[in-house]
Short mmCIF file of C-alpha atoms in Angstrom, two decimals:
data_model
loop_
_atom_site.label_atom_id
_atom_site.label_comp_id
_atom_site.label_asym_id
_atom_site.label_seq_id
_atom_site.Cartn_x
_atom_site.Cartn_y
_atom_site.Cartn_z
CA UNK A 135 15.98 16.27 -26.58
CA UNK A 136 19.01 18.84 -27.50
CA UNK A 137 22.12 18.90 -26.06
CA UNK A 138 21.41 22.13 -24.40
CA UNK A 139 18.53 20.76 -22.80
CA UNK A 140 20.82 17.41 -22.00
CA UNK A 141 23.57 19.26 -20.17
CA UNK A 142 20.88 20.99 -18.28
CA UNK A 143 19.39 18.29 -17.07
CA UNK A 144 22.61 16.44 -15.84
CA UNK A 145 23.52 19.62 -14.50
CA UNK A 146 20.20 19.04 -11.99
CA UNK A 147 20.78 15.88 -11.53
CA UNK A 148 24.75 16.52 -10.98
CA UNK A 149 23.56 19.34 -8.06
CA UNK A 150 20.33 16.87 -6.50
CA UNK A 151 23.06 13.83 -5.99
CA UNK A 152 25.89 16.43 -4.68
CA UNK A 153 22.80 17.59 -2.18
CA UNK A 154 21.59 14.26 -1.13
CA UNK A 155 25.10 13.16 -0.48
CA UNK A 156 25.91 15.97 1.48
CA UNK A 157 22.68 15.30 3.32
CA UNK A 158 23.49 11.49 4.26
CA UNK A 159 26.79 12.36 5.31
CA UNK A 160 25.52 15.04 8.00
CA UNK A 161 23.16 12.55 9.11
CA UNK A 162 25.71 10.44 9.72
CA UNK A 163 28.10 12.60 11.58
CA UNK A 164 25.32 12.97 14.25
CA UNK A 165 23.73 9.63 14.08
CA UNK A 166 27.98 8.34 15.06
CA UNK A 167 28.93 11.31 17.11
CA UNK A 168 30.13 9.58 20.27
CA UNK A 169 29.82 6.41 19.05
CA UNK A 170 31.08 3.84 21.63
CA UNK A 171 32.76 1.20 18.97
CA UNK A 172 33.98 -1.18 21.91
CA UNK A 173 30.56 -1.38 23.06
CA UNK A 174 28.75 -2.02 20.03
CA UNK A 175 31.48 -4.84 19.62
CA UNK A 176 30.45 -6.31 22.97
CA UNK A 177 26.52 -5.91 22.07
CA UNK A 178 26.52 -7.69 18.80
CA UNK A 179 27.49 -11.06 21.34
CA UNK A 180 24.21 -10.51 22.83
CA UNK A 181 22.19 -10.42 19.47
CA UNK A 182 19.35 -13.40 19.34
CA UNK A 183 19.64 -14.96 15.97
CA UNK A 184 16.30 -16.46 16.07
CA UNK A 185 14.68 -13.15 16.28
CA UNK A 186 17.31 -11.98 13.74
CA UNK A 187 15.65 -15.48 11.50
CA UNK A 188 12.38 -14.61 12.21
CA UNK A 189 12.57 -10.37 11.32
CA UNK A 190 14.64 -10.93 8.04
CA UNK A 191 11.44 -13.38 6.92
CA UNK A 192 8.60 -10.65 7.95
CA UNK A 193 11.20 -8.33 5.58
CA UNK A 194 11.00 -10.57 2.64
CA UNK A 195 7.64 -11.98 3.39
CA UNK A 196 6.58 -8.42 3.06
CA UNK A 197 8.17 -7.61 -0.79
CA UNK A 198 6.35 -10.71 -1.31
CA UNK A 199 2.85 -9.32 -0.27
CA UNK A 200 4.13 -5.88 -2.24
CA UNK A 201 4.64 -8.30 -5.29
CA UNK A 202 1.02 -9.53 -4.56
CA UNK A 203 -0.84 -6.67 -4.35
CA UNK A 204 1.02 -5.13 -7.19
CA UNK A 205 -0.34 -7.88 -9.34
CA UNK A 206 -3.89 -6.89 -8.18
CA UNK A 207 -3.65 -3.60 -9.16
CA UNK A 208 -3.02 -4.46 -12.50
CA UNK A 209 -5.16 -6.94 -13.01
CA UNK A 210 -7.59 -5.16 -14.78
CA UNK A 211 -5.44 -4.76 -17.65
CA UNK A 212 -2.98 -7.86 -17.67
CA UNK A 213 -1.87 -10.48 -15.98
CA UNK A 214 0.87 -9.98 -13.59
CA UNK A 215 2.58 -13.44 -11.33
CA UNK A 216 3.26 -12.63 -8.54
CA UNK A 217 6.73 -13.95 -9.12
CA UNK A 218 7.04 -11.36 -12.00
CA UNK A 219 5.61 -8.71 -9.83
CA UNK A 220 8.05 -9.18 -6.76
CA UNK A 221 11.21 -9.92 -9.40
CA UNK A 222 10.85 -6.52 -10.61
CA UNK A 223 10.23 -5.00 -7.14
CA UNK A 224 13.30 -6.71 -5.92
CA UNK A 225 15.18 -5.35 -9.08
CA UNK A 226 14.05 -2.20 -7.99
CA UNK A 227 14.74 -1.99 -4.27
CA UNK A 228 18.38 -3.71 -5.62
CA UNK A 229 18.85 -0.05 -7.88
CA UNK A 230 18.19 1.85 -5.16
CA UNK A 231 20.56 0.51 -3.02
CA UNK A 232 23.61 0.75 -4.97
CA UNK A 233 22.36 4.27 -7.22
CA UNK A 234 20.90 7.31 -5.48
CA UNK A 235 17.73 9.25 -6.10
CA UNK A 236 15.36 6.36 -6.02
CA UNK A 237 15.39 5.45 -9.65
CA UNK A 238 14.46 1.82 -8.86
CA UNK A 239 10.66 3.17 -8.92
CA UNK A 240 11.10 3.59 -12.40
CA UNK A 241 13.31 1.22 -12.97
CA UNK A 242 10.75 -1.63 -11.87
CA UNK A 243 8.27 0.07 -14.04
CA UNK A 244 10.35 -0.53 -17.38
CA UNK A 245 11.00 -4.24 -16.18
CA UNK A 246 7.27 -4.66 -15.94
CA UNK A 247 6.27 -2.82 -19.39
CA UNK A 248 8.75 -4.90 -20.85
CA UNK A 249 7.44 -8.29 -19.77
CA UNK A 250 3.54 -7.36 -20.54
CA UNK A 251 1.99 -5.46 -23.23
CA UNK A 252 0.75 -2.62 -20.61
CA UNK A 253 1.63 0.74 -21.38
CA UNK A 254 4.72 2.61 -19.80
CA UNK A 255 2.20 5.46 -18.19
CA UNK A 256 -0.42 2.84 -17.23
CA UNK A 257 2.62 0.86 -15.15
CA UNK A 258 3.63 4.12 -13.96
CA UNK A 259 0.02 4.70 -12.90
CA UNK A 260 0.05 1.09 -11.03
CA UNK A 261 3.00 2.04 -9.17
CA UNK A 262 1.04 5.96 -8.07
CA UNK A 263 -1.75 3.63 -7.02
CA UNK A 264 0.51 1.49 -4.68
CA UNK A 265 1.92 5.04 -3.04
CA UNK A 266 -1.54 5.67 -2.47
CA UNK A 267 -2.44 2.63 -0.77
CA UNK A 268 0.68 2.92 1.43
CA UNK A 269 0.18 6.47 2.58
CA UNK A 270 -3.94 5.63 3.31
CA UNK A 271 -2.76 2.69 5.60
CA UNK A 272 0.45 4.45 6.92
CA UNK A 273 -1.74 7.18 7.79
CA UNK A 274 -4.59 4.89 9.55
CA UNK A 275 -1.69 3.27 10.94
CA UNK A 276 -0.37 6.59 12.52
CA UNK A 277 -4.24 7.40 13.76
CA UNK A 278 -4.52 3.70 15.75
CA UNK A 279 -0.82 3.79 17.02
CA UNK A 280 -1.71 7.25 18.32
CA UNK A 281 -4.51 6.13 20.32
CA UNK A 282 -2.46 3.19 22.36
CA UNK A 283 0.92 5.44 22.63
CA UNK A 284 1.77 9.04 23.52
CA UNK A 285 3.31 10.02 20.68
CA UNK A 286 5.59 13.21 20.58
CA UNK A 287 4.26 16.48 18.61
CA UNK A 288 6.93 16.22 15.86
CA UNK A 289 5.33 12.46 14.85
CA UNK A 290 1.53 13.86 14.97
CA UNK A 291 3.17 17.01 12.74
CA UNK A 292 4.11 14.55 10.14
CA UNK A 293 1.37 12.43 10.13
CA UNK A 294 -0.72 15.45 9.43
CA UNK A 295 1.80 16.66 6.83
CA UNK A 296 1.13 13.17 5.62
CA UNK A 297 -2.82 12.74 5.78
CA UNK A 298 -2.99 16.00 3.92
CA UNK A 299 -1.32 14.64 1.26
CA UNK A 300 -2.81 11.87 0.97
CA UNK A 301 -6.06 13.21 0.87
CA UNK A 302 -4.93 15.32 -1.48
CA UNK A 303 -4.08 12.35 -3.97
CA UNK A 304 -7.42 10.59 -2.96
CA UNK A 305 -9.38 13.63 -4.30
CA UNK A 306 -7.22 13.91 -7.44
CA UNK A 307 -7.65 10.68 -8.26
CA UNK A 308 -11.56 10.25 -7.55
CA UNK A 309 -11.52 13.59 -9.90
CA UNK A 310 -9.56 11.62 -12.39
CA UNK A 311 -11.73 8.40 -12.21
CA UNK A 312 -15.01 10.46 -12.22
CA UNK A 313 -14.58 13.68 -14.31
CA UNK A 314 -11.99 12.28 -16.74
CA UNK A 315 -9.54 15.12 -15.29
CA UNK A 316 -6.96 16.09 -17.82
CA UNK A 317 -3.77 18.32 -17.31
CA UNK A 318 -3.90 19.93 -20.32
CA UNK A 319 -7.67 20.82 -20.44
CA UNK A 320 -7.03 24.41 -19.34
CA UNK A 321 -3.63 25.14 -21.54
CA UNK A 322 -4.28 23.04 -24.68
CA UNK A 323 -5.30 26.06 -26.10
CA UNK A 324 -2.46 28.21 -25.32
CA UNK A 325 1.17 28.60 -26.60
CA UNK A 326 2.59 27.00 -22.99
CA UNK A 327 0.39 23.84 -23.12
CA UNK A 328 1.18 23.12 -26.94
CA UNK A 329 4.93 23.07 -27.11
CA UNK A 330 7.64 23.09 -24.39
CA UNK A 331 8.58 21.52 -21.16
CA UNK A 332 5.20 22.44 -19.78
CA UNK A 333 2.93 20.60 -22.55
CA UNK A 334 5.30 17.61 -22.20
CA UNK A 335 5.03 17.13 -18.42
CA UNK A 336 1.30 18.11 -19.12
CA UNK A 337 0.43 15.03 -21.93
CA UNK A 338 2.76 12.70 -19.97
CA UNK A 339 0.40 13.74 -16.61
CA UNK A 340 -2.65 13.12 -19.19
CA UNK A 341 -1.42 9.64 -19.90
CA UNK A 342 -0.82 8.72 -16.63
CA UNK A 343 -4.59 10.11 -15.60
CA UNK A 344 -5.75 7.65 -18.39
CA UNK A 345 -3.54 4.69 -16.64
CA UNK A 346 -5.32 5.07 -13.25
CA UNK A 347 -9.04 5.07 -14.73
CA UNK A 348 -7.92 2.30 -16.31
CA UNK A 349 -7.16 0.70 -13.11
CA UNK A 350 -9.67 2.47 -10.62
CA UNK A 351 -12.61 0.69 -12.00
CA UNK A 352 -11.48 -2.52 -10.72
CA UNK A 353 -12.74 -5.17 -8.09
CA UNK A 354 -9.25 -6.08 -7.82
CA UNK A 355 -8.25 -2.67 -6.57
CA UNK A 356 -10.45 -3.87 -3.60
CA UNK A 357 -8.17 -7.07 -2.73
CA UNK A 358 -4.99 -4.30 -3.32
CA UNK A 359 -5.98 -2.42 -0.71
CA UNK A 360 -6.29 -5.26 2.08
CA UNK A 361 -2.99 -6.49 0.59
CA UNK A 362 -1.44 -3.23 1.88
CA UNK A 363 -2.78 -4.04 5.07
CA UNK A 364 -0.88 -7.12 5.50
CA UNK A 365 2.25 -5.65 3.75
CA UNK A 366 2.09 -2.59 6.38
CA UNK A 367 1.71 -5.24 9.60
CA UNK A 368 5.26 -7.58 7.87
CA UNK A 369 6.73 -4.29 8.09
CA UNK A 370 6.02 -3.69 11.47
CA UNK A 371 6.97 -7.26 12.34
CA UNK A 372 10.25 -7.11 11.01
CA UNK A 373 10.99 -3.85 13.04
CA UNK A 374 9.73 -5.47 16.34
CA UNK A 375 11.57 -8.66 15.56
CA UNK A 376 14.65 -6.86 15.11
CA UNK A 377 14.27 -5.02 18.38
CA UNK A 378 13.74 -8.39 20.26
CA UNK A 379 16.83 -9.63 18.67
CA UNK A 380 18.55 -6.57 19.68
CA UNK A 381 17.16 -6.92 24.00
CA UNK A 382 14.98 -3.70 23.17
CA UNK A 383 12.28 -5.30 24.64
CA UNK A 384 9.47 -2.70 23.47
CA UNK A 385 6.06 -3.53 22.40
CA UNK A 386 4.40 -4.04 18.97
CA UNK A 387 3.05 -0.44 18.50
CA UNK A 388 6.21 1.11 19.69
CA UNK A 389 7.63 -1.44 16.47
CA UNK A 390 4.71 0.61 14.70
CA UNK A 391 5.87 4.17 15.65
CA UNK A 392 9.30 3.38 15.01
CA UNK A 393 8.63 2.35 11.51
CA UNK A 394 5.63 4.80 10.71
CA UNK A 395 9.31 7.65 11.72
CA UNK A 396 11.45 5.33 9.16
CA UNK A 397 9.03 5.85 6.45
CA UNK A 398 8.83 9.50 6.88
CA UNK A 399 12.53 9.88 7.15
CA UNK A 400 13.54 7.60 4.06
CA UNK A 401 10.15 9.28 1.69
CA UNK A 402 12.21 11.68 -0.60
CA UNK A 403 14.83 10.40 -2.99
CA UNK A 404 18.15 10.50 -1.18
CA UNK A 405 21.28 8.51 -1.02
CA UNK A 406 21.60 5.07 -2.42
CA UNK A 407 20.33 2.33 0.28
CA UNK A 408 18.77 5.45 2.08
CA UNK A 409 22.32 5.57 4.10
CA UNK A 410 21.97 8.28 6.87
CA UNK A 411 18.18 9.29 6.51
CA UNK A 412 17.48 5.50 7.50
CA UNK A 413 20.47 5.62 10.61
CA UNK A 414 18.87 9.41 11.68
CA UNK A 415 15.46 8.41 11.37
CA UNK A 416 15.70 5.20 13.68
CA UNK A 417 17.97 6.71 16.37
CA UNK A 418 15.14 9.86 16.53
CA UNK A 419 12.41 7.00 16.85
CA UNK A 420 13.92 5.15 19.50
CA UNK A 421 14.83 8.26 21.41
CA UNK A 422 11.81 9.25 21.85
CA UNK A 423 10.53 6.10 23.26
CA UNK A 424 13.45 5.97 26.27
CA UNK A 425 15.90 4.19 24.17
CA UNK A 426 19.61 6.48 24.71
CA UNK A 427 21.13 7.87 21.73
CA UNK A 428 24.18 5.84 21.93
CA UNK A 429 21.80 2.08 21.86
CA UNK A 430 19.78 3.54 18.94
CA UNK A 431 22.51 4.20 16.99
CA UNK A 432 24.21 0.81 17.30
CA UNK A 433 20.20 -0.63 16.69
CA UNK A 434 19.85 1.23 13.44
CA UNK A 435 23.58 0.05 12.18
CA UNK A 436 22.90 -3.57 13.19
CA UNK A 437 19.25 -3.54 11.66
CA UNK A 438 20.37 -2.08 8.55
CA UNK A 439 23.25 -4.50 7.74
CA UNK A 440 20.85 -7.18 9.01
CA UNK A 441 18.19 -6.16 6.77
CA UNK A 442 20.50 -4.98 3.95
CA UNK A 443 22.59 -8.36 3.20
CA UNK A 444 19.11 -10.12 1.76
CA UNK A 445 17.96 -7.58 -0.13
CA UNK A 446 20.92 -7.32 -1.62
CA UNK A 447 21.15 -10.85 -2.17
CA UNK A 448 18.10 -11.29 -3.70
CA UNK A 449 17.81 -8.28 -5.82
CA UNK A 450 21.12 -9.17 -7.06
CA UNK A 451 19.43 -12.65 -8.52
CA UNK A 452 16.50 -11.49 -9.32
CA UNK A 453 18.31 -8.51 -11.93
CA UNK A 454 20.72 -10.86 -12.93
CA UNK A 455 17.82 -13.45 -13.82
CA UNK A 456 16.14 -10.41 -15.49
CA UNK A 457 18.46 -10.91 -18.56
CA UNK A 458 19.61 -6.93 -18.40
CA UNK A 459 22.48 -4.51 -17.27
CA UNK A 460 22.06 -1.68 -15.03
CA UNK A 461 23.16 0.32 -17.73
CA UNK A 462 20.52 -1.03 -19.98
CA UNK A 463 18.03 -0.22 -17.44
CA UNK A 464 19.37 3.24 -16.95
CA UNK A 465 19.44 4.04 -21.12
CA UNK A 466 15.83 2.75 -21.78
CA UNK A 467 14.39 4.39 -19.06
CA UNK A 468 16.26 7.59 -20.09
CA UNK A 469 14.88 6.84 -23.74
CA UNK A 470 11.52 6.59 -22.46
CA UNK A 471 11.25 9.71 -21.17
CA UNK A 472 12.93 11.59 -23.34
CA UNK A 473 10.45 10.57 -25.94
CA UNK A 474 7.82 11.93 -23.63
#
């Protein structure tokens, strides 16, 4: 890569983490405008601990399931622990809290192509397969929570937003797995798809096709899928836990809508720990269910820090028992792809 090309490309990066800043930090002017401090003070004295117990063990119980089904996916191809699986996830979702831009996707790719003799685009096409399964059963999730509760227009906008997507990806990748799709089929003849940016993004696509038929031909993927089942319903539990621990005494599929919002708020790469997409998106979820502005915010602040302090905890052994630096991580994953 030349150093043109280099100061272009932490020019972009420079300008996306100046945006996503500026971004968190409006959310969180509105999600704390009129913010009643003495009141939240007196509210935390109310908080039920066991609930508080029980909702940070759906939360890790359900990284655990993640680590599970991740090892499923890739099954096919090598063998995965579970222990491995979640280490790396937890490595991950530890990068992302502290660095912005969501880099611990890729981040907990490299740990994972280090450890096994997979490929880096075949890991990379585990991890596309696990966004997959999350958006089929966030969508079906969406569909049954609509049937039990109203839910406001904005939440059925996004879930279609959503299904379309994912039905989108479901196509491309039953293309992929039955027509051996490539991205460079219709350019490898021409000037763009041989040299360039273009024909780079284009083999690197073609490798990562090759990664998911790898995969899609797989019992395993079957088990995968029912894994992100039970990963989607810890979820939930975690959120309704919380919301018992905080008197908001709502039932399981309001837990369900508030989450399904959360995960729709926090999608694109933003702020490290998603600070102020996570804060807006809860307060708008509880508000429309009855819940006053004011409550919701102090709700999302308390269930963040709540849920925060063991992720943070644990990611922090599991990188440190992963034998590299954050800035190790950050140079071989920039070394992989500039390679590409």
């Amino acid at each position: 890569m030349s150093d043109a090309t280099l100061v272009q490309e932490k020019g972009r990066r420079s300008g996306l983490t100046v945006l996503v800043y500026a971004v968190a930090i409006g959310c969180l002017i509105w999600v704390f405008h009129d913010f009643e401090w003495d009141r939240f003070i007196r509210d935390l004295n109310r908080i039920h601990w066991g609930w508080v117990a029980l909702a940070v063990f759906f939360d890790v119980a359900s990284y655990v399931c993640q680590g599970l089904r991740w090892s499923y996916v890739v099954r096919p191809l090598e063998s995965l622990s579970v222990y491995r699986a979640t280490q790396a996830i937890y490595v991950g979702l530890f990068t992302n809290e502290i660095l912005p831009l969501r880099g611990g996707e890729l981040v907990r790719a490299f740990l994972v192509y280090e450890w096994t003799e997979l490929p880096f685009s075949v890991v990379l096409s585990s991890v596309a397969i696990e966004r997959l399964l999350d958006g089929l059963w966030l969508t079906a999730g969406l569909g049954v929570t609509a049937l039990v509760l109203p839910l406001p227009s904005i939440v059925k906008h996004g879930a279609q937003i959503l299904g379309a997507v994912i039905l989108a990806g479901t196509i491309l990748l039953i293309l992929v797995l039955a027509e051996g799709l490539k991205a460079t089929h219709a350019l490898e003849r021409t000037e763009v798809g041989r040299r360039g940016l273009v024909a780079t993004l284009l083999h690197f696509l073609d490798r990562l096709f090759e990664g998911l038929r790898q995969i899609g031909h797989s019992a395993s993927l079957y088990w995968a899928f029912g894994m992100s089942l039970v990963l989607l319903l810890t979820q939930i539990l975690a959120v309704w836990a919380m919301m018992e621990a905080y008197g908001l005494e709502y039932s399981f599929w309001v837990a369900s809508a508030v989450l399904m919002i959360l995960h729709l708020g926090t999608a694109i790469p933003n702020a490290p720990a998603n600070v102020g997409s996570f804060q807006l998106s809860c307060v708008v979820g509880l508000t429309l269910f009855g819940v006053d502005k004011g409550t919701a915010a102090q709700f999302s602040v308390v269930m963040f820090v709540i849920l925060t302090v063991p992720l943070l905890l644990l990611g922090t052994i599991a990188f440190t028992q992963s034998g590299l630096s954050l800035q190790d991580l950050r140079h071989h994953v920039r070394r992989k792809f500039a390679s590409r």
